[in-house]
Short mmCIF file of C-alpha atoms in Angstrom, two decimals:
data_model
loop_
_atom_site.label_atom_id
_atom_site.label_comp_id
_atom_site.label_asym_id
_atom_site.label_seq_id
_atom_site.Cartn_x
_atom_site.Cartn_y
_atom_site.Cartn_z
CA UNK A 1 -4.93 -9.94 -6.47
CA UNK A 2 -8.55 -10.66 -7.74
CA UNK A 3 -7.80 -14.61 -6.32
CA UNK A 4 -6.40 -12.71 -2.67
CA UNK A 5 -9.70 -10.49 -2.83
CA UNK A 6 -12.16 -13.21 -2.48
CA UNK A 7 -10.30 -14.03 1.19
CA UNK A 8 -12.41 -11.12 2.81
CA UNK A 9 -15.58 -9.63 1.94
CA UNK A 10 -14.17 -6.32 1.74
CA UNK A 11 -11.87 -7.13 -0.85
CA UNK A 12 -9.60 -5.35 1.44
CA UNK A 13 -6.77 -7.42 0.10
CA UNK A 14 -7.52 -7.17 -3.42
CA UNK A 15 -7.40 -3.50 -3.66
CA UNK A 16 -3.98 -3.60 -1.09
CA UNK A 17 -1.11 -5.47 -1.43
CA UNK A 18 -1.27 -7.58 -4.53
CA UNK A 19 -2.54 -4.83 -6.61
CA UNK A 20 0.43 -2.87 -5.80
CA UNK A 21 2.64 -5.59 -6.87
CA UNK A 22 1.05 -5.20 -10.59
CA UNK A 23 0.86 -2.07 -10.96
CA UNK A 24 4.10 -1.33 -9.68
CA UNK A 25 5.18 -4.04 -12.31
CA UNK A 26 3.09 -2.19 -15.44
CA UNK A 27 4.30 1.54 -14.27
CA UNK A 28 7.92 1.60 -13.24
CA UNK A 29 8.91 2.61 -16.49
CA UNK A 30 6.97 5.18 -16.94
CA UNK A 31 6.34 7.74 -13.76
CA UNK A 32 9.08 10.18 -12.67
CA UNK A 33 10.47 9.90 -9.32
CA UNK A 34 8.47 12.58 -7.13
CA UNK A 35 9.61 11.41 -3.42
CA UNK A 36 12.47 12.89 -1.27
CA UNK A 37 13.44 13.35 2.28
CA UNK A 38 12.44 17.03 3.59
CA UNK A 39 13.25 18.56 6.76
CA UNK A 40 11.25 19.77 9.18
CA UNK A 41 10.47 23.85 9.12
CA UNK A 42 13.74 25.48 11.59
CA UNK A 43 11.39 26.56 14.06
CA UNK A 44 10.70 22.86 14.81
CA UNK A 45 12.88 21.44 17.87
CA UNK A 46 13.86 17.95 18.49
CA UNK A 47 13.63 16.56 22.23
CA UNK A 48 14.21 13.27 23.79
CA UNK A 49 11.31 12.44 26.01
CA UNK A 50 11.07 10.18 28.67
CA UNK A 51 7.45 8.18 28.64
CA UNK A 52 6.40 4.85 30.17
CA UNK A 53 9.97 3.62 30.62
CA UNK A 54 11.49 4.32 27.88
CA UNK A 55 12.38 7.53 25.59
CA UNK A 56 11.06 9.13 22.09
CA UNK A 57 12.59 11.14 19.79
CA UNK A 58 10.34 13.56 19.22
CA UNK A 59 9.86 16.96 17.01
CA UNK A 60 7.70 19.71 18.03
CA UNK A 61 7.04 23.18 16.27
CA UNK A 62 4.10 25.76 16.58
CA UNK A 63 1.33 27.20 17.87
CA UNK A 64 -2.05 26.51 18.31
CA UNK A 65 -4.43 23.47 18.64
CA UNK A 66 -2.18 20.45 19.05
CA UNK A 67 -1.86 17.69 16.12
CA UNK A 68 -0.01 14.50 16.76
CA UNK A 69 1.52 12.28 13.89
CA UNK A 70 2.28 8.72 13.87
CA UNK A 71 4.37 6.73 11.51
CA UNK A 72 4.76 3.01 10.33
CA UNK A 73 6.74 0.59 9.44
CA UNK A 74 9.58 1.56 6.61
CA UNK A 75 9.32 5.06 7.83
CA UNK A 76 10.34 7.14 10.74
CA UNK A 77 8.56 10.38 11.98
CA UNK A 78 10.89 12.05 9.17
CA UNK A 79 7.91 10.85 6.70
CA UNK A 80 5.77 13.66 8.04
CA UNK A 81 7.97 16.35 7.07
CA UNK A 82 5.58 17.67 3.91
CA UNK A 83 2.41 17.97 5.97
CA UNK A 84 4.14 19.08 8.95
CA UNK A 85 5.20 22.11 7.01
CA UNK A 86 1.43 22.53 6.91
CA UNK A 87 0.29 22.22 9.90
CA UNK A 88 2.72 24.08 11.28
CA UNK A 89 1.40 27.08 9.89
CA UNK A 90 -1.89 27.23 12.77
CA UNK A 91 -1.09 24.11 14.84
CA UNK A 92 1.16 22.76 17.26
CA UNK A 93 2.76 19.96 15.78
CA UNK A 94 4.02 16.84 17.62
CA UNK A 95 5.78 13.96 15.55
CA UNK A 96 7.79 11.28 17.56
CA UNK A 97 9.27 8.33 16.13
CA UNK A 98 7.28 5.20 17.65
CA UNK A 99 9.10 3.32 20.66
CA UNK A 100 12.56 0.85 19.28
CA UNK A 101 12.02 3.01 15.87
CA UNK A 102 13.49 6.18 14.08
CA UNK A 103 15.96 7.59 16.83
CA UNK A 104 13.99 6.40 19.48
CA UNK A 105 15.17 4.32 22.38
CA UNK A 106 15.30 0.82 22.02
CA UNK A 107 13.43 -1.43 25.24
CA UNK A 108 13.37 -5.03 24.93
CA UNK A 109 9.78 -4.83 25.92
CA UNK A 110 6.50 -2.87 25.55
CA UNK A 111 5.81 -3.66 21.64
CA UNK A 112 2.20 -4.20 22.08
CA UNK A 113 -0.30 -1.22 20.33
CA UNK A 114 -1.94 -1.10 23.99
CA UNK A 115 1.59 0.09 25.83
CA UNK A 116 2.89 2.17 22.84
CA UNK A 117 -0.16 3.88 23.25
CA UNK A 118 0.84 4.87 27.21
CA UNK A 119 4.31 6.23 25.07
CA UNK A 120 2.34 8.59 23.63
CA UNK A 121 -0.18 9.84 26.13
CA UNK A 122 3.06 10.27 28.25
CA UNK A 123 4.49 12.33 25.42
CA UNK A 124 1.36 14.97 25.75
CA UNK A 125 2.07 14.99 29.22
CA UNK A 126 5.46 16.09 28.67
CA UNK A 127 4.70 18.30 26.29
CA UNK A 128 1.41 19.60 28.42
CA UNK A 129 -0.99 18.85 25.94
CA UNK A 130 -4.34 17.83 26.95
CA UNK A 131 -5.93 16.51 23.73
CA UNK A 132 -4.83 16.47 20.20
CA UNK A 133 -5.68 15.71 16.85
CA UNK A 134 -4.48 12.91 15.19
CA UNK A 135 -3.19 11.52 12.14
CA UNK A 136 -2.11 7.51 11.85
CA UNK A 137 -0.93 5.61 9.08
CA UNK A 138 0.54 1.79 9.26
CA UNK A 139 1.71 0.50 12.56
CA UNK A 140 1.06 3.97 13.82
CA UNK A 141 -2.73 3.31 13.27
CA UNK A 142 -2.75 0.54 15.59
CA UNK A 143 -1.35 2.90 18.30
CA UNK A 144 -3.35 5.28 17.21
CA UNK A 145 -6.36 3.30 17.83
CA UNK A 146 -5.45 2.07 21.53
CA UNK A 147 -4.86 5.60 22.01
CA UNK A 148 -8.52 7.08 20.78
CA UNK A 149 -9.61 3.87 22.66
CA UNK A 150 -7.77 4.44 26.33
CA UNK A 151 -8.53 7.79 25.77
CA UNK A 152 -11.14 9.26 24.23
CA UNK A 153 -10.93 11.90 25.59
CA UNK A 154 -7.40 13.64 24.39
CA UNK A 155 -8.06 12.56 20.58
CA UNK A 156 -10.19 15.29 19.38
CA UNK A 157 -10.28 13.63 15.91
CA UNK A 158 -8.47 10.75 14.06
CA UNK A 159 -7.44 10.57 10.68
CA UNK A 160 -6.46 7.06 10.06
CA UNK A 161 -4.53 5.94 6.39
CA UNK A 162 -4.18 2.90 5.02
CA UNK A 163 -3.44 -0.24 7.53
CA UNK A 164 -5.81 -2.32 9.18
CA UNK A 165 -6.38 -3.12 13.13
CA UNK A 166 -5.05 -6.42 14.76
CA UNK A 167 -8.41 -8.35 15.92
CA UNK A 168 -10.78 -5.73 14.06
CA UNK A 169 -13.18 -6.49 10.75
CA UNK A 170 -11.55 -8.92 8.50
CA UNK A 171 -8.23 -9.29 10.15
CA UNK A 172 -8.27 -13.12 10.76
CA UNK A 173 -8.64 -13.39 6.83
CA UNK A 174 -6.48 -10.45 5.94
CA UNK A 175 -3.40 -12.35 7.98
CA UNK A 176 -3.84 -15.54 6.20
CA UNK A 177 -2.08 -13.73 2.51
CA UNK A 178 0.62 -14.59 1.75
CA UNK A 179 1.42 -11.56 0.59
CA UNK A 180 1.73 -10.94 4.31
CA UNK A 181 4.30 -13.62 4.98
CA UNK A 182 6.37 -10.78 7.14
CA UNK A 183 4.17 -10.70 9.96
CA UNK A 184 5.72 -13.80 11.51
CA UNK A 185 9.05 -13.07 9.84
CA UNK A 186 11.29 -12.80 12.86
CA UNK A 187 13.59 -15.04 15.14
CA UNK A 188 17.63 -14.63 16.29
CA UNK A 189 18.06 -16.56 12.53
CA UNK A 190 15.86 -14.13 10.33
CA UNK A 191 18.15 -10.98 11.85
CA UNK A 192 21.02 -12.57 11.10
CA UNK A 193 19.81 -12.93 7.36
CA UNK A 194 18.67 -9.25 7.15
CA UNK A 195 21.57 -7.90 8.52
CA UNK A 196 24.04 -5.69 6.83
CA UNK A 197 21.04 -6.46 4.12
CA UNK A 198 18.06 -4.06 5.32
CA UNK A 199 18.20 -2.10 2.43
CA UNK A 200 17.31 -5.40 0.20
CA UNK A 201 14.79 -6.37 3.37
CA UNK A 202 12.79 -2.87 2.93
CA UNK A 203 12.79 -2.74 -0.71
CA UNK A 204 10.84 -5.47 -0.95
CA UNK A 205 8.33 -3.28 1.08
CA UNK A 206 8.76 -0.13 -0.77
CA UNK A 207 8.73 -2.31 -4.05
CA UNK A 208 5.74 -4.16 -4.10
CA UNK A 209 3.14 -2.32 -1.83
CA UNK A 210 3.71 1.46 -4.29
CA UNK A 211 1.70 1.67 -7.20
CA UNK A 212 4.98 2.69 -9.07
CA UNK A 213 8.08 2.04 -7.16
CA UNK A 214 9.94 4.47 -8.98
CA UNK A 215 8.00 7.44 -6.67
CA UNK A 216 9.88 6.09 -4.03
CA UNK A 217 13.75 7.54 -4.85
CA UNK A 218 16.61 6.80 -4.16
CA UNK A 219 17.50 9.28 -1.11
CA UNK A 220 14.47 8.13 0.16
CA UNK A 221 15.44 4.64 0.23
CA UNK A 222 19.10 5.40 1.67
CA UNK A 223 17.80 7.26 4.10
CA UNK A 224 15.21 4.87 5.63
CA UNK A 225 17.95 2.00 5.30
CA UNK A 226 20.35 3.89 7.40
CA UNK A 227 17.84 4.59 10.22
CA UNK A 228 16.82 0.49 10.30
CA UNK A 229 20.52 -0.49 9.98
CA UNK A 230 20.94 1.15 13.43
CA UNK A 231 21.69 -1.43 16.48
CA UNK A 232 18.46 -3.41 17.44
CA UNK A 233 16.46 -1.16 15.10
CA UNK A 234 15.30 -4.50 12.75
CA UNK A 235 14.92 -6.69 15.77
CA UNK A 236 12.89 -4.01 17.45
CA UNK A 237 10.72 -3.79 13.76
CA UNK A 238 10.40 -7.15 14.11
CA UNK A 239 9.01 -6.84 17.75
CA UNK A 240 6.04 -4.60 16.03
CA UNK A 241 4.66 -7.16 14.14
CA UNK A 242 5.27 -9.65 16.58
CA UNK A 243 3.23 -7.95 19.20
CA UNK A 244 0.35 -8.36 16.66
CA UNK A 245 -1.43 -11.49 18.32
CA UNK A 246 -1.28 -9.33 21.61
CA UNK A 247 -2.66 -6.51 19.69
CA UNK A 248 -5.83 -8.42 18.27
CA UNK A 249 -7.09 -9.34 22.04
CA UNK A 250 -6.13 -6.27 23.34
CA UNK A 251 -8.12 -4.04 20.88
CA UNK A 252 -11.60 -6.79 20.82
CA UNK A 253 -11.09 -6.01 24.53
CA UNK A 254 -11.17 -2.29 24.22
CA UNK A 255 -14.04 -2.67 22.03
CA UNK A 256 -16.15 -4.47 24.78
CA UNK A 257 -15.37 -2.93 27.53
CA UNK A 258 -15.40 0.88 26.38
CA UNK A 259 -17.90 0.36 22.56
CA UNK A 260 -17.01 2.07 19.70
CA UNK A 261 -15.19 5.52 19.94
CA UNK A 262 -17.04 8.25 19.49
CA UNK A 263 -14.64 11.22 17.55
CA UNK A 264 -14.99 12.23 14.41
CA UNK A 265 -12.52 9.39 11.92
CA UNK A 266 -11.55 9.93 8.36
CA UNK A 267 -10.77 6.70 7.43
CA UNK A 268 -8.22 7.16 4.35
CA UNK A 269 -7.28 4.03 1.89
CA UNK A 270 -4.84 4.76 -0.98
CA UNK A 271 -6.11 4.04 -4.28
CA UNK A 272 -4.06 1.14 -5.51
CA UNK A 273 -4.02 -0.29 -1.66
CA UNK A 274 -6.97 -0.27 0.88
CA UNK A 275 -9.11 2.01 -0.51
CA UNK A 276 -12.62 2.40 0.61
CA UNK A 277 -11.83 -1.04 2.96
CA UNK A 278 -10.43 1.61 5.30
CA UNK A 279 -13.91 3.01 6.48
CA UNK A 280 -15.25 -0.44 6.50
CA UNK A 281 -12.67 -1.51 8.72
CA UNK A 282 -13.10 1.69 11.04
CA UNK A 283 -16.28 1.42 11.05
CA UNK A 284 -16.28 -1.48 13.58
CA UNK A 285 -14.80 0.46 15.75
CA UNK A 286 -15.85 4.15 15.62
CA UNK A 287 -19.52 5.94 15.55
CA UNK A 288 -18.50 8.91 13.11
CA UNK A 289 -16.47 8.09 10.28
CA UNK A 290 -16.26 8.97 6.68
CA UNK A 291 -14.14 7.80 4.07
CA UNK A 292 -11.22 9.15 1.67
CA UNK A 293 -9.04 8.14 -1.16
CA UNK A 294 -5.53 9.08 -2.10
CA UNK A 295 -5.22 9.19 -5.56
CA UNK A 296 -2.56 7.58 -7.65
CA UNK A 297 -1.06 6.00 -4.93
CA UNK A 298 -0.32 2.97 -3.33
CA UNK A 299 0.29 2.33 0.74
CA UNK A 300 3.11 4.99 0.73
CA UNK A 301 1.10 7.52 0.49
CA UNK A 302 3.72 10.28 1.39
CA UNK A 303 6.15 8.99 -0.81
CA UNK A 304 3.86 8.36 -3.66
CA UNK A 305 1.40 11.26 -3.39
CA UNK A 306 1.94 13.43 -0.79
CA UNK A 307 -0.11 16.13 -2.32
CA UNK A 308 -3.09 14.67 -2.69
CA UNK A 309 -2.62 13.31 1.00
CA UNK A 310 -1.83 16.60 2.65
CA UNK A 311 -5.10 18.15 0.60
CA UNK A 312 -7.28 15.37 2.66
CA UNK A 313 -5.63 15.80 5.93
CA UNK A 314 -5.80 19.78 5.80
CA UNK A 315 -9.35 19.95 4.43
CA UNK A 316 -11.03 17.09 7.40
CA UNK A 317 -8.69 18.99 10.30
CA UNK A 318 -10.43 22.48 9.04
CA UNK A 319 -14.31 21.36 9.48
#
């Protein structure tokens, strides 16, 4: 990746993808696999809840101040499990699987960050909540961030892991990788090749952006492939990364017209991924944020160190 890394001046690149690749390469021999699928503590219930035109799966279990987490890409809300079983301990605790994802609903519309955003503000309303934390990673950062953005004030604070923002920082030399090639993987042709083949599609993912592959098991693997085998559930995965161009002018527009948001951000980068990139990056958008590494661990960082990733979360939500 040191070739990659010279493409933006945070090395953003360098430290992300293609460094996964290798050391995913150099360690799968060698690390025991440590990632499985939990469930969600009993007391948690699952609802289907209907926001902005469409409907989320969503958990909920809990008392206290409310925390909402978002997944990404080659996860579902079920990737929370581990810290939820945390949280749930002193906070109420709202996970949904993002709109066309996870046992969500599946629109034909709506993919941009901007409108998934309205999802989830409609999913507080539901739920009567009138301002959460919040904890992002992937694709579920860029929601997160039109939802700090639209409305600042319902995101108490943000802790954001390990993705970039469409339009923000670097991003116009960050899409350019190759390494990236699945942005603008998509088309009636490209589902027809990854069908009946998502498993081999999301490898690839798992694969090459963990710092040992091998962390990410087996179960896990089946489990995720199952829930993206659904009906429409790669096309609508697809959508996500197709809405990116959208995404860029939407969030250089938020930035404009509202400045930088003002919460408190803890701007997480995995070790053998983003790294300290991520407070660079958030720091074009947000007043207050400090930085974090997970340890060990490449862009899954739930999978691949969920530990270490729960310790951060915990320990910036209790200041």
């Amino acid at each position: 990746m040191g070739t990659i890394a010279r493409v933006t001046r945070f090395g953003l690149l360098g430290r992300t993808l293609l460094a996964g690749v290798l050391v995913a390469v150099a360690t799968a021999l060698t690390t025991p696999a440590l990632a499985r699928i939990e469930s969600f503590p009993a007391g948690f219930r699952t609802q289907m809840v209907q926001t902005n035109g469409t409907r989320l799966h969503v958990r909920v279990g809990g008392k206290g101040p409310a925390v909402v987490l978002l997944h990404g890409f080659g996860d579902t809300g079920d990737m929370w499990a581990p810290l939820a079983k945390v949280l749930v301990k002193d906070h109420t605790v709202i996970v949904p699987d993002l709109r066309g994802m996870g046992l969500s609903a599946h629109p034909d519309t709506g993919y941009t960050k901007k409108n998934q955003a309205v999802d989830i503000a409609g999913v507080m309303d539901a739920l009567k909540v009138k301002a959460a934390d919040l904890v992002t990673h992937d694709i579920g950062n860029m929601v997160g961030y039109a939802l700090a953005a639209q409305y600042p004030a319902r995101i108490t604070r943000w802790v954001v892991i390990d993705a970039p923002l469409p339009g923000i920082g670097d991003w116009d030399n960050i899409i350019r990788s190759p390494v990236l090639w699945h942005f603008n993987f998509r088309g009636p042709d490209v589902e027809r090749l990854v069908k009946g083949r998502e498993r081999i599609y999301l490898d690839r993912f798992w694969n090459e952006l963990s710092a040992d592959p091998k962390k990410i098991d087996e179960e896990t693997r089946s489990h995720y492939a199952r829930l993206y085998a659904r009906s429409h559930a790669m096309h609508d995965a697809f959508e996500q990364f197709g809405a990116f161009s959208q995404d860029a002018i939407d969030n250089k527009a938020l930035l404009a017209q509202g400045g930088k948001i003002t919460m408190p951000v803890f701007a997480v980068g995995a070790e053998k991924s983003f790294g300290t990139a991520m407070a660079d990056d958030l720091r074009f958008v947000a007043t207050n944020v400090t930085g974090g590494i997970v340890p060990s661990s490449g862009h899954w960082i739930m999978e691949e160190n969920p530990k270490a990733t729960i310790k951060l979360v915990m320990d910036f939500l209790a200041k």
